[in-house]
Coordinates of C-alpha atoms in Angstrom, one line a residue:
X8 CA 28.9 -5.7 7.7
X9 CA 25.6 -5.9 9.7
X10 CA 25.9 -7.3 13.2
X11 CA 24.1 -10.5 13.9
X12 CA 21.3 -9.9 16.4
X13 CA 21.8 -11.3 19.8
X14 CA 19.6 -14.4 20.4
X15 CA 17.6 -13.8 23.6
X16 CA 15.1 -16.4 24.6
X17 CA 12.6 -15.1 27.1
X18 CA 10.0 -17.4 28.7
X19 CA 7.0 -16.7 31.0
X20 CA 5.8 -19.5 33.2
X21 CA 2.1 -20.5 32.8
X22 CA 0.6 -22.1 35.9
X23 CA -3.0 -22.0 34.6
X24 CA -5.1 -21.3 31.6
X25 CA -5.6 -17.8 32.8
X26 CA -1.9 -17.1 33.3
X27 CA -1.2 -18.7 29.9
X28 CA -3.8 -16.4 28.2
X29 CA -2.2 -13.4 30.0
X30 CA 1.3 -14.0 28.7
X31 CA 2.5 -10.8 27.0
X32 CA 3.9 -10.4 23.5
X33 CA 7.6 -11.2 23.2
X34 CA 7.6 -14.2 25.6
X35 CA 7.5 -17.9 24.8
X36 CA 5.3 -20.1 27.0
X37 CA 7.0 -22.2 29.6
X38 CA 4.2 -24.7 30.2
X39 CA 3.6 -25.6 33.8
X40 CA -0.1 -26.1 33.6
X41 CA 0.1 -29.6 35.1
X42 CA 2.2 -28.1 38.0
X43 CA 3.1 -31.5 39.5
X44 CA 5.4 -30.0 42.1
X45 CA 4.0 -26.6 43.3
X46 CA 6.2 -27.0 46.4
X47 CA 9.2 -26.0 44.2
X48 CA 7.6 -22.9 42.7
X49 CA 9.4 -21.6 39.6
X50 CA 12.4 -23.9 40.0
X51 CA 10.4 -27.0 38.8
X52 CA 9.5 -25.7 35.3
X53 CA 12.9 -24.0 34.9
X54 CA 14.7 -27.2 36.0
X55 CA 12.7 -29.3 33.5
X56 CA 13.6 -27.0 30.7
X57 CA 17.3 -26.9 31.5
X58 CA 17.4 -30.7 31.9
X59 CA 15.4 -31.5 28.8
X60 CA 16.1 -28.8 26.2
X61 CA 19.4 -28.2 24.2
X62 CA 20.7 -24.7 24.8
X63 CA 22.3 -22.4 22.2
X64 CA 25.7 -21.5 23.7
X65 CA 25.7 -18.1 21.9
X66 CA 22.2 -17.2 23.3
X67 CA 20.8 -15.8 26.5
X68 CA 17.9 -17.3 28.4
X69 CA 15.5 -15.9 31.0
X70 CA 12.5 -17.5 32.8
X71 CA 10.0 -15.2 34.5
X72 CA 7.0 -15.7 36.6
X73 CA 3.6 -14.1 35.6
X74 CA 4.3 -11.2 38.1
X75 CA 7.4 -10.0 36.3
X76 CA 5.7 -7.0 34.6
X77 CA 3.9 -5.9 37.8
X78 CA 7.2 -6.1 39.8
X79 CA 9.5 -4.4 37.2
X80 CA 7.2 -2.5 34.8
X81 CA 9.3 -3.9 31.9
X82 CA 8.0 -5.4 28.6
X83 CA 9.8 -8.2 26.9
X84 CA 11.1 -5.7 24.3
X85 CA 12.6 -3.5 27.0
X86 CA 14.2 -6.6 28.6
X87 CA 15.7 -7.5 25.2
X88 CA 17.0 -4.0 24.6
X89 CA 18.7 -3.8 28.0
X90 CA 20.3 -7.3 27.7
X91 CA 21.6 -6.4 24.3
X92 CA 23.1 -3.2 25.5
X93 CA 24.7 -4.9 28.6
X94 CA 26.3 -7.6 26.4
X95 CA 27.6 -5.1 23.8
X96 CA 28.9 -2.6 26.2
X97 CA 30.0 -4.7 29.2
X98 CA 30.3 -8.2 27.8
X99 CA 27.8 -9.3 30.4
X100 CA 27.2 -13.0 31.2
X101 CA 24.3 -12.3 33.5
X102 CA 21.8 -9.5 33.4
X103 CA 19.7 -8.8 36.6
X104 CA 16.2 -7.4 36.9
X105 CA 15.7 -7.7 40.6
X106 CA 12.7 -6.1 42.4
X107 CA 12.5 -5.1 46.1
X108 CA 15.7 -3.0 46.1
X109 CA 15.3 -2.2 49.8
X110 CA 15.5 -6.0 50.6
X111 CA 18.8 -6.0 48.9
X112 CA 20.3 -2.7 49.9
X113 CA 19.8 -2.8 53.7
X114 CA 21.3 -6.3 54.2
X115 CA 24.9 -7.4 53.8
X116 CA 23.6 -10.2 51.4
X117 CA 20.5 -12.1 50.4
X118 CA 21.2 -14.8 53.0
X119 CA 21.2 -12.2 55.9
X120 CA 18.0 -10.8 54.4
X121 CA 16.4 -14.3 54.4
X122 CA 17.6 -15.0 57.9
X123 CA 15.8 -11.9 59.2
X124 CA 12.5 -13.3 58.0
X125 CA 13.3 -17.0 58.5
X126 CA 15.7 -17.6 61.4
X127 CA 17.7 -20.7 60.8
X128 CA 18.1 -20.2 57.0
X129 CA 21.8 -19.3 57.2
X130 CA 22.7 -22.4 59.2
X131 CA 20.7 -24.6 56.9
X132 CA 22.4 -23.1 53.8
X133 CA 25.8 -23.3 55.4
X134 CA 25.4 -27.0 56.1
X135 CA 24.0 -27.6 52.6
X136 CA 26.9 -25.8 50.9
X137 CA 29.6 -27.6 53.0
X138 CA 28.1 -30.9 52.0
X139 CA 28.6 -29.8 48.4
X140 CA 32.2 -28.8 49.0
X141 CA 31.6 -25.0 49.4
X142 CA 32.7 -23.4 52.7
X143 CA 31.1 -19.9 52.3
X144 CA 31.0 -17.4 55.3
X145 CA 27.4 -16.4 54.6
X146 CA 27.1 -14.1 57.6
X147 CA 30.0 -12.0 56.3
X148 CA 29.6 -12.1 52.6
X149 CA 28.9 -8.6 51.0
X150 CA 26.6 -8.2 48.0
X151 CA 25.6 -5.1 46.2
X152 CA 23.1 -4.6 43.4
X153 CA 25.5 -6.3 40.9
X154 CA 25.0 -9.6 42.6
X155 CA 21.6 -9.4 44.3
X156 CA 18.7 -10.9 42.5
X157 CA 15.3 -12.0 43.8
X158 CA 12.5 -14.1 42.2
X159 CA 14.9 -15.7 39.6
X160 CA 14.6 -12.5 37.5
X161 CA 17.8 -12.7 35.5
X162 CA 18.8 -13.4 31.9
X163 CA 22.1 -15.4 31.4
X164 CA 24.3 -17.4 29.2
X165 CA 23.9 -21.2 29.2
X166 CA 27.2 -21.6 31.1
X167 CA 25.8 -19.6 34.0
X168 CA 22.6 -21.5 34.0
X169 CA 24.5 -24.8 34.2
X170 CA 26.4 -23.6 37.3
X171 CA 23.1 -22.4 38.8
X172 CA 21.5 -25.8 38.0
X173 CA 24.4 -27.6 39.6
X174 CA 24.0 -25.8 42.9
X175 CA 20.3 -26.1 42.9
X176 CA 20.4 -29.8 42.0
X177 CA 22.5 -30.3 45.2
X178 CA 19.6 -28.7 47.1
X179 CA 17.0 -30.7 45.2
X180 CA 18.9 -34.0 46.0
X181 CA 18.8 -33.3 49.7
X182 CA 15.2 -32.3 49.8
X183 CA 14.0 -35.2 47.6
X184 CA 16.3 -37.7 49.4
X185 CA 16.0 -39.7 52.6
X186 CA 15.0 -38.0 55.8
X187 CA 17.8 -36.2 57.7
X188 CA 18.1 -33.2 60.0
X189 CA 19.3 -31.1 57.0
X190 CA 16.4 -32.2 54.8
X191 CA 14.0 -31.3 57.7
X192 CA 15.6 -27.9 58.0
X193 CA 15.4 -27.1 54.3
X194 CA 11.8 -28.3 54.0
X195 CA 10.7 -26.4 57.0
X196 CA 7.5 -24.3 56.4
X197 CA 7.9 -20.5 56.6
X198 CA 5.5 -17.7 57.3
X199 CA 4.9 -17.4 53.6
X200 CA 3.0 -20.5 52.2
X201 CA 6.3 -22.1 50.9
X202 CA 9.0 -24.2 52.4
X203 CA 12.5 -22.8 53.2
X204 CA 14.0 -24.6 50.2
X205 CA 12.2 -22.2 47.8
X206 CA 14.0 -19.2 49.3
X207 CA 17.3 -21.1 49.4
X208 CA 16.9 -21.9 45.7
X209 CA 16.1 -18.3 44.9
X210 CA 19.4 -17.1 46.4
X211 CA 21.8 -19.4 44.5
X212 CA 22.2 -17.0 41.5
X213 CA 23.4 -14.2 44.0
X214 CA 25.8 -16.7 45.6
X215 CA 27.4 -17.5 42.3
X216 CA 27.8 -13.9 41.4
X217 CA 29.3 -13.0 44.7
X218 CA 31.8 -15.9 45.0
X219 CA 32.8 -16.7 41.4
X220 CA 34.5 -13.6 39.9
X221 CA 34.5 -15.0 36.3
X222 CA 30.9 -13.9 35.8
X223 CA 30.4 -10.4 34.5
X224 CA 27.0 -9.1 35.6
X225 CA 25.0 -6.0 34.8
X226 CA 22.0 -4.9 36.9
X227 CA 19.1 -2.9 35.6
X228 CA 18.4 0.0 38.0
X229 CA 16.5 -1.9 40.7
X230 CA 15.3 1.3 42.5
X231 CA 12.8 1.9 39.7
X232 CA 11.2 -1.5 40.3
X233 CA 8.6 -2.5 43.0
X234 CA 9.8 -2.1 46.5
X235 CA 8.9 -4.4 49.4
X236 CA 5.9 -3.9 51.7
X237 CA 8.1 -3.6 54.7
X238 CA 8.9 -0.3 56.5
X239 CA 12.3 -0.3 54.7
X240 CA 10.6 1.0 51.6
X241 CA 10.0 4.3 53.4
X242 CA 13.7 5.1 53.3
X243 CA 14.7 5.3 49.6
X244 CA 17.6 7.7 50.1
X245 CA 19.2 5.5 52.7
X246 CA 18.7 2.5 50.4
X247 CA 20.7 4.2 47.6
X248 CA 23.5 5.1 50.1
X249 CA 23.6 1.6 51.5
X250 CA 24.0 -0.1 48.2
X251 CA 26.6 2.4 47.1
X252 CA 28.6 1.8 50.3
X253 CA 28.6 -2.0 49.7
X254 CA 29.5 -1.5 46.0
X255 CA 32.4 0.7 47.2
X256 CA 33.6 -2.0 49.7
X257 CA 33.5 -4.7 47.0
X258 CA 35.7 -2.4 44.8
X259 CA 38.0 -1.4 47.7
X260 CA 37.4 -3.1 51.0
X261 CA 38.0 -0.2 53.3
X262 CA 36.4 -1.0 56.7
X263 CA 35.0 2.6 56.9
X264 CA 32.5 1.7 54.1
X265 CA 31.0 -1.1 56.1
X266 CA 31.0 0.9 59.3
X267 CA 29.1 3.6 57.5
X268 CA 26.7 1.0 56.0
X269 CA 26.0 -0.3 59.5
X270 CA 25.3 3.2 60.9
X271 CA 22.8 3.9 58.1
X272 CA 21.0 0.7 58.6
X273 CA 20.8 1.2 62.4
X274 CA 19.3 4.6 61.8
X275 CA 16.7 3.2 59.5
X276 CA 15.8 0.3 61.8
X277 CA 15.3 2.7 64.7
X278 CA 12.8 4.8 62.8
X279 CA 9.1 4.3 63.7
X280 CA 6.9 2.4 61.3
X281 CA 3.7 4.2 60.1
X282 CA 0.9 1.9 59.2
X283 CA -1.0 2.3 55.9
X284 CA -4.6 3.2 56.4
X285 CA -7.1 0.4 55.5
X286 CA -9.2 1.8 52.7
X287 CA -12.8 0.8 52.2
X288 CA -13.3 -0.4 48.6
X289 CA -9.6 -1.2 48.1
X290 CA -9.1 -3.9 45.5
X291 CA -6.9 -6.0 47.8
X292 CA -5.0 -4.9 50.9
X293 CA -3.0 -6.7 53.6
X294 CA -4.3 -6.1 57.2
X295 CA -2.1 -8.6 59.1
X296 CA 1.3 -10.0 58.1
X297 CA 3.1 -12.6 60.1
X298 CA 0.7 -12.1 63.0
X299 CA 1.3 -8.3 63.2
X300 CA -1.0 -5.5 62.1
X301 CA 0.3 -3.8 58.9
X302 CA -2.8 -1.6 58.3
X303 CA -4.2 1.2 60.4
X304 CA -7.9 0.8 61.0
X305 CA -9.8 4.0 60.5
X306 CA -11.9 5.2 63.5
X307 CA -15.6 4.5 63.4
X308 CA -18.3 2.1 64.4
X309 CA -18.1 -1.4 62.9
X310 CA -20.6 -4.2 62.7
X311 CA -18.7 -7.5 63.2
X312 CA -20.5 -10.6 62.0
X313 CA -20.4 -13.5 59.6
X314 CA -20.0 -16.4 61.9
X315 CA -20.9 -19.8 60.5
X316 CA -22.4 -23.0 61.9
X317 CA -20.5 -25.4 59.6
X318 CA -18.7 -28.3 61.3
X319 CA -15.3 -26.6 61.5
X320 CA -13.8 -29.4 63.6
X321 CA -13.7 -31.5 60.4
X322 CA -10.3 -29.8 59.7
X323 CA -8.8 -32.0 62.4
X324 CA -9.8 -35.1 60.4
X325 CA -8.6 -34.1 56.9
X326 CA -5.0 -35.1 57.4
X327 CA -4.9 -37.5 60.4
X328 CA -1.4 -38.7 59.5
X329 CA 0.0 -35.1 59.1
X330 CA -1.3 -33.4 62.2
X331 CA 2.2 -33.0 63.7
X332 CA 3.2 -30.9 60.7
X333 CA 2.6 -27.1 60.5
X334 CA -0.4 -27.3 58.2
X335 CA -1.6 -24.1 56.5
X336 CA -5.2 -23.1 56.0
X337 CA -6.9 -20.2 54.2
X338 CA -10.1 -19.2 55.8
X339 CA -12.2 -17.6 53.0
X340 CA -14.8 -15.3 54.6
X341 CA -13.3 -15.5 58.1
X342 CA -16.1 -13.4 59.7
X343 CA -15.7 -13.4 63.5
X344 CA -12.6 -15.7 63.3
X345 CA -14.3 -18.9 64.6
X346 CA -12.0 -21.1 62.5
X347 CA -8.8 -19.4 63.6
X348 CA -10.0 -19.6 67.2
X349 CA -10.8 -23.3 66.9
X350 CA -7.4 -24.2 65.3
X351 CA -5.3 -22.1 67.7
X352 CA -7.1 -23.2 70.9
X353 CA -6.9 -27.0 70.1
X354 CA -3.7 -28.8 71.2
X355 CA -3.8 -30.9 68.1
X356 CA -3.6 -27.8 65.8
X357 CA -2.2 -24.9 67.8
X358 CA 1.0 -25.1 65.7
X359 CA -0.9 -24.8 62.4
X360 CA -1.1 -21.5 60.5
X361 CA -4.4 -19.9 59.5
X362 CA -4.6 -17.1 57.0
X363 CA -7.8 -15.2 56.3
X364 CA -9.4 -13.2 53.5
X365 CA -12.8 -11.4 53.7
X366 CA -14.5 -9.0 51.3
X367 CA -16.6 -7.4 54.1
X368 CA -14.7 -4.2 55.2
X369 CA -16.0 -4.3 58.8
X370 CA -14.7 -7.9 59.3
X371 CA -11.2 -6.6 58.4
X372 CA -11.4 -3.9 61.0
X373 CA -11.7 -6.3 64.0
X374 CA -8.6 -5.2 65.8
X375 CA -9.5 -7.2 68.9
X376 CA -9.6 -10.4 66.8
X377 CA -6.2 -9.7 65.1
X378 CA -4.5 -8.9 68.4
X379 CA -5.3 -12.5 69.6
X380 CA -2.8 -13.6 66.9
X381 CA -5.1 -16.3 65.6
X382 CA -4.4 -15.4 62.0
X383 CA -1.0 -15.3 60.5
X384 CA -2.0 -13.2 57.5
X385 CA -5.2 -11.3 56.7
X386 CA -6.3 -9.6 53.5
X387 CA -9.2 -7.4 52.8
X388 CA -10.6 -8.4 49.4
X389 CA -11.8 -11.4 47.5
X390 CA -10.1 -14.8 47.4
X391 CA -10.0 -14.5 43.6
X392 CA -7.3 -11.8 44.0
X393 CA -4.9 -14.4 45.4
X394 CA -2.8 -16.0 42.6
X395 CA -3.6 -19.6 42.0
X396 CA 0.0 -20.6 42.5
X397 CA -0.2 -19.1 46.1
X398 CA -3.5 -21.0 46.8
X399 CA -1.9 -24.2 45.7
X400 CA 0.5 -24.0 48.6
X401 CA -2.2 -24.2 51.3
X402 CA -3.1 -27.6 52.7
X403 CA -6.7 -26.6 53.1
X404 CA -8.9 -23.9 51.5
X405 CA -11.8 -23.4 53.9
X406 CA -15.1 -22.0 52.7
X407 CA -17.5 -22.2 55.7
X408 CA -21.0 -20.9 54.9
X409 CA -19.9 -18.6 52.1
X410 CA -21.1 -20.1 48.8
X411 CA -24.8 -19.6 49.6
X412 CA -24.2 -15.8 49.5
X413 CA -23.5 -16.0 45.7
X414 CA -25.9 -16.5 42.8
X415 CA -25.8 -19.9 41.1
X416 CA -23.4 -19.0 38.3
X417 CA -20.9 -17.2 40.6
X418 CA -21.1 -20.1 43.1
X419 CA -20.2 -22.6 40.5
X420 CA -17.4 -20.4 39.1
X421 CA -15.9 -19.9 42.6
X422 CA -16.1 -23.6 43.3
X423 CA -14.4 -24.4 40.0
X424 CA -11.7 -21.8 40.6
X425 CA -10.9 -23.1 44.1
X426 CA -10.8 -26.8 43.0
X427 CA -8.5 -25.8 40.2
X428 CA -6.3 -24.0 42.7
X429 CA -5.8 -27.0 44.9
X430 CA -2.4 -28.5 45.2
X431 CA -2.0 -32.3 44.4
X432 CA -2.4 -33.2 48.1
X433 CA -4.6 -30.3 49.4
X434 CA -8.3 -30.1 50.0
X435 CA -11.2 -27.7 49.8
X436 CA -13.4 -27.8 53.0
X437 CA -16.8 -26.4 52.2
X438 CA -20.0 -26.0 54.3
X439 CA -23.4 -24.6 53.3
X440 CA -27.1 -25.0 54.2
X441 CA -28.6 -28.0 52.3
X442 CA -31.7 -25.8 51.6
X443 CA -32.5 -22.2 50.8
X444 CA -32.0 -20.4 54.2
X445 CA -33.7 -17.0 53.8
X446 CA -31.4 -14.3 55.0
X447 CA -31.0 -10.7 54.0
X448 CA -28.1 -8.4 54.8
X449 CA -27.8 -7.2 58.4
X450 CA -25.7 -4.1 57.6
X451 CA -24.9 -2.3 54.3
X452 CA -22.2 -4.2 52.4
X453 CA -21.9 -7.1 54.8
X454 CA -22.4 -9.7 52.0
X455 CA -24.8 -11.6 54.3
X456 CA -27.7 -12.0 51.8
X457 CA -28.4 -15.7 50.8
X458 CA -29.0 -16.2 47.1
X459 CA -29.0 -20.0 46.7
X460 CA -29.8 -23.3 48.4
X461 CA -27.7 -26.3 47.7
X462 CA -29.4 -29.8 47.6
X463 CA -27.4 -32.5 49.2
X464 CA -26.9 -34.4 45.9
X465 CA -25.2 -31.4 44.4
X466 CA -22.3 -31.7 46.8
X467 CA -22.4 -35.5 47.4
X468 CA -22.1 -35.7 43.6
X469 CA -18.7 -34.1 43.8
X470 CA -17.3 -37.3 45.4
X471 CA -16.2 -35.8 48.8
X472 CA -13.6 -37.7 50.8
X473 CA -15.5 -36.9 54.0
X474 CA -18.8 -35.2 54.9
X475 CA -20.9 -34.2 57.9
X476 CA -24.5 -33.1 58.1
X477 CA -25.8 -31.3 61.2
X478 CA -29.1 -32.3 62.6
X479 CA -30.0 -29.0 64.1
X480 CA -29.4 -26.7 61.2
X481 CA -29.2 -29.1 58.2
X482 CA -25.7 -27.7 57.4
X483 CA -23.5 -29.9 55.2
X484 CA -19.8 -29.8 55.5
X485 CA -17.8 -31.5 52.8
X486 CA -14.1 -32.3 52.1
X487 CA -13.3 -32.1 48.4
X488 CA -10.2 -32.8 46.3
X489 CA -9.1 -32.0 42.7
X490 CA -11.0 -35.1 41.5
X491 CA -14.2 -33.2 42.3
X492 CA -13.5 -31.2 39.1
X493 CA -14.5 -34.2 37.1
X494 CA -18.0 -34.2 38.6
X495 CA -18.6 -30.4 38.7
X496 CA -21.7 -30.8 36.4
X497 CA -23.4 -32.3 39.4
X498 CA -23.2 -29.0 41.3
X499 CA -26.6 -27.5 40.6
X500 CA -27.8 -25.1 43.3
X501 CA -31.4 -23.7 43.4
X502 CA -32.3 -20.0 43.6
X503 CA -35.8 -20.3 44.9
X504 CA -36.8 -19.8 48.6
X505 CA -39.4 -22.6 48.0
X506 CA -36.6 -25.1 48.6
X507 CA -37.2 -24.9 52.4
X508 CA -35.5 -26.8 55.2
X509 CA -38.4 -29.3 55.1
X510 CA -37.8 -29.8 51.4
X511 CA -34.0 -30.2 52.0
X512 CA -34.7 -32.8 54.6
X513 CA -37.1 -34.7 52.4
X514 CA -34.5 -34.6 49.6
X515 CA -31.9 -36.0 52.0
X516 CA -34.2 -38.8 53.0
X517 CA -34.9 -39.7 49.4
X518 CA -31.1 -40.2 49.0
X519 CA -31.3 -42.6 51.9
X520 CA -29.3 -40.3 54.2
X521 CA -29.8 -38.7 57.6
X522 CA -28.8 -35.5 59.2
X523 CA -27.2 -37.3 62.2
X524 CA -24.1 -35.3 63.2
X525 CA -21.9 -38.2 62.1
X526 CA -18.6 -37.7 60.2
X527 CA -18.6 -40.1 57.2
X528 CA -15.3 -40.9 55.4

């Protein structure tokens, strides 16, 4: 008699039309195009599915982000084959496909790992769990690769998903409920553009597997997946040993296993950290992470430039009611770092976090700038390489005197992409000359050539929430929101140098406006 094929329902989350179009064969679409709650990352669409859709009790379900293939290298067919084998040979309830094996191997558990990068996470989790009736010693809990899973990359029976949802709904209730010290601790911003609650949510599957022995789990070999970008990835042999020692301890809790684990970890942590060389022409490369240099700058002579004359102080007026919060900004085309310097030197915003991205190689070699710790994260490359779901988590995307360096079609495409990438409460802050300002490149590859001029009506027609026009340079600075997408047809730049400063001023006067250095809201 032929065996009935195992029902395995695999979904890939679509955050945009582009990510929807890129969904690979073998996956159903989990539609999150509206993305009403980007602050909850993957939990929001998975939650909606589990709350609204009936589940087949004999089936398995998995919900993956668009990065699953790049992090694991697995196709949907390979996932199905592994799940099928795990169920038939080990009667698995949960099958894990966890990347970043070094982040699992070198820590006692996923909470200790999270605490390392976000101090205070364990205390917040402990208080949350106690409030739900679970007293778990998170600082002592031991997990190996059979329990550790990051990024919600697992496939499981409905019974496990229900337990997972129950725990996470407890978290959700606190974070969505009335203000309290615990709510504040769970909603605290982190060095990554996400609140702590996202990383707590991500660890609930591991908690269930480590504390509820009824679940049978099988892990795909994590060491063949993508490793982290930390220095731990440089010690693969020690990672294998560390996971094996924890696995041995969970099988037979001999204290010698954990002593050996601690000795291996101390040896790894004491090893020096070689920095990766920053490569000219790289598609996208991290230069600074959490205010520390993570790339080695090659020796040579660099031409630093790219300062702008846009009204950068406008960022202090975008969220007047939220200035006490740790707002996050992305400085696209950061140049000499004027925006980071302004934000970090002002008492009103010194606690904010500014990230930067620039496609000009020399700008990303400005070690003196980065040593001032003005920028939390810096990337060499184009903003288009940053996933939209990551852009949505910034409070402000800042584009000071950048768009005029593109031709008309590219400028409109960039503007559309950034507006689509705004979160529901975030803004795009944009400045540009309101005329064609002739400028050629100063140095090879510096992206300094101006290719368009932008008449005032082209940006005022986008219905900005605030704007400022400088009298000295006729530079307009505008604060835009997602509703500007509805008026994108009004953005019509000109590509002729004949649109001079005088022509730009005349056009402004015809609109009944003045370049008077006043902030209009």
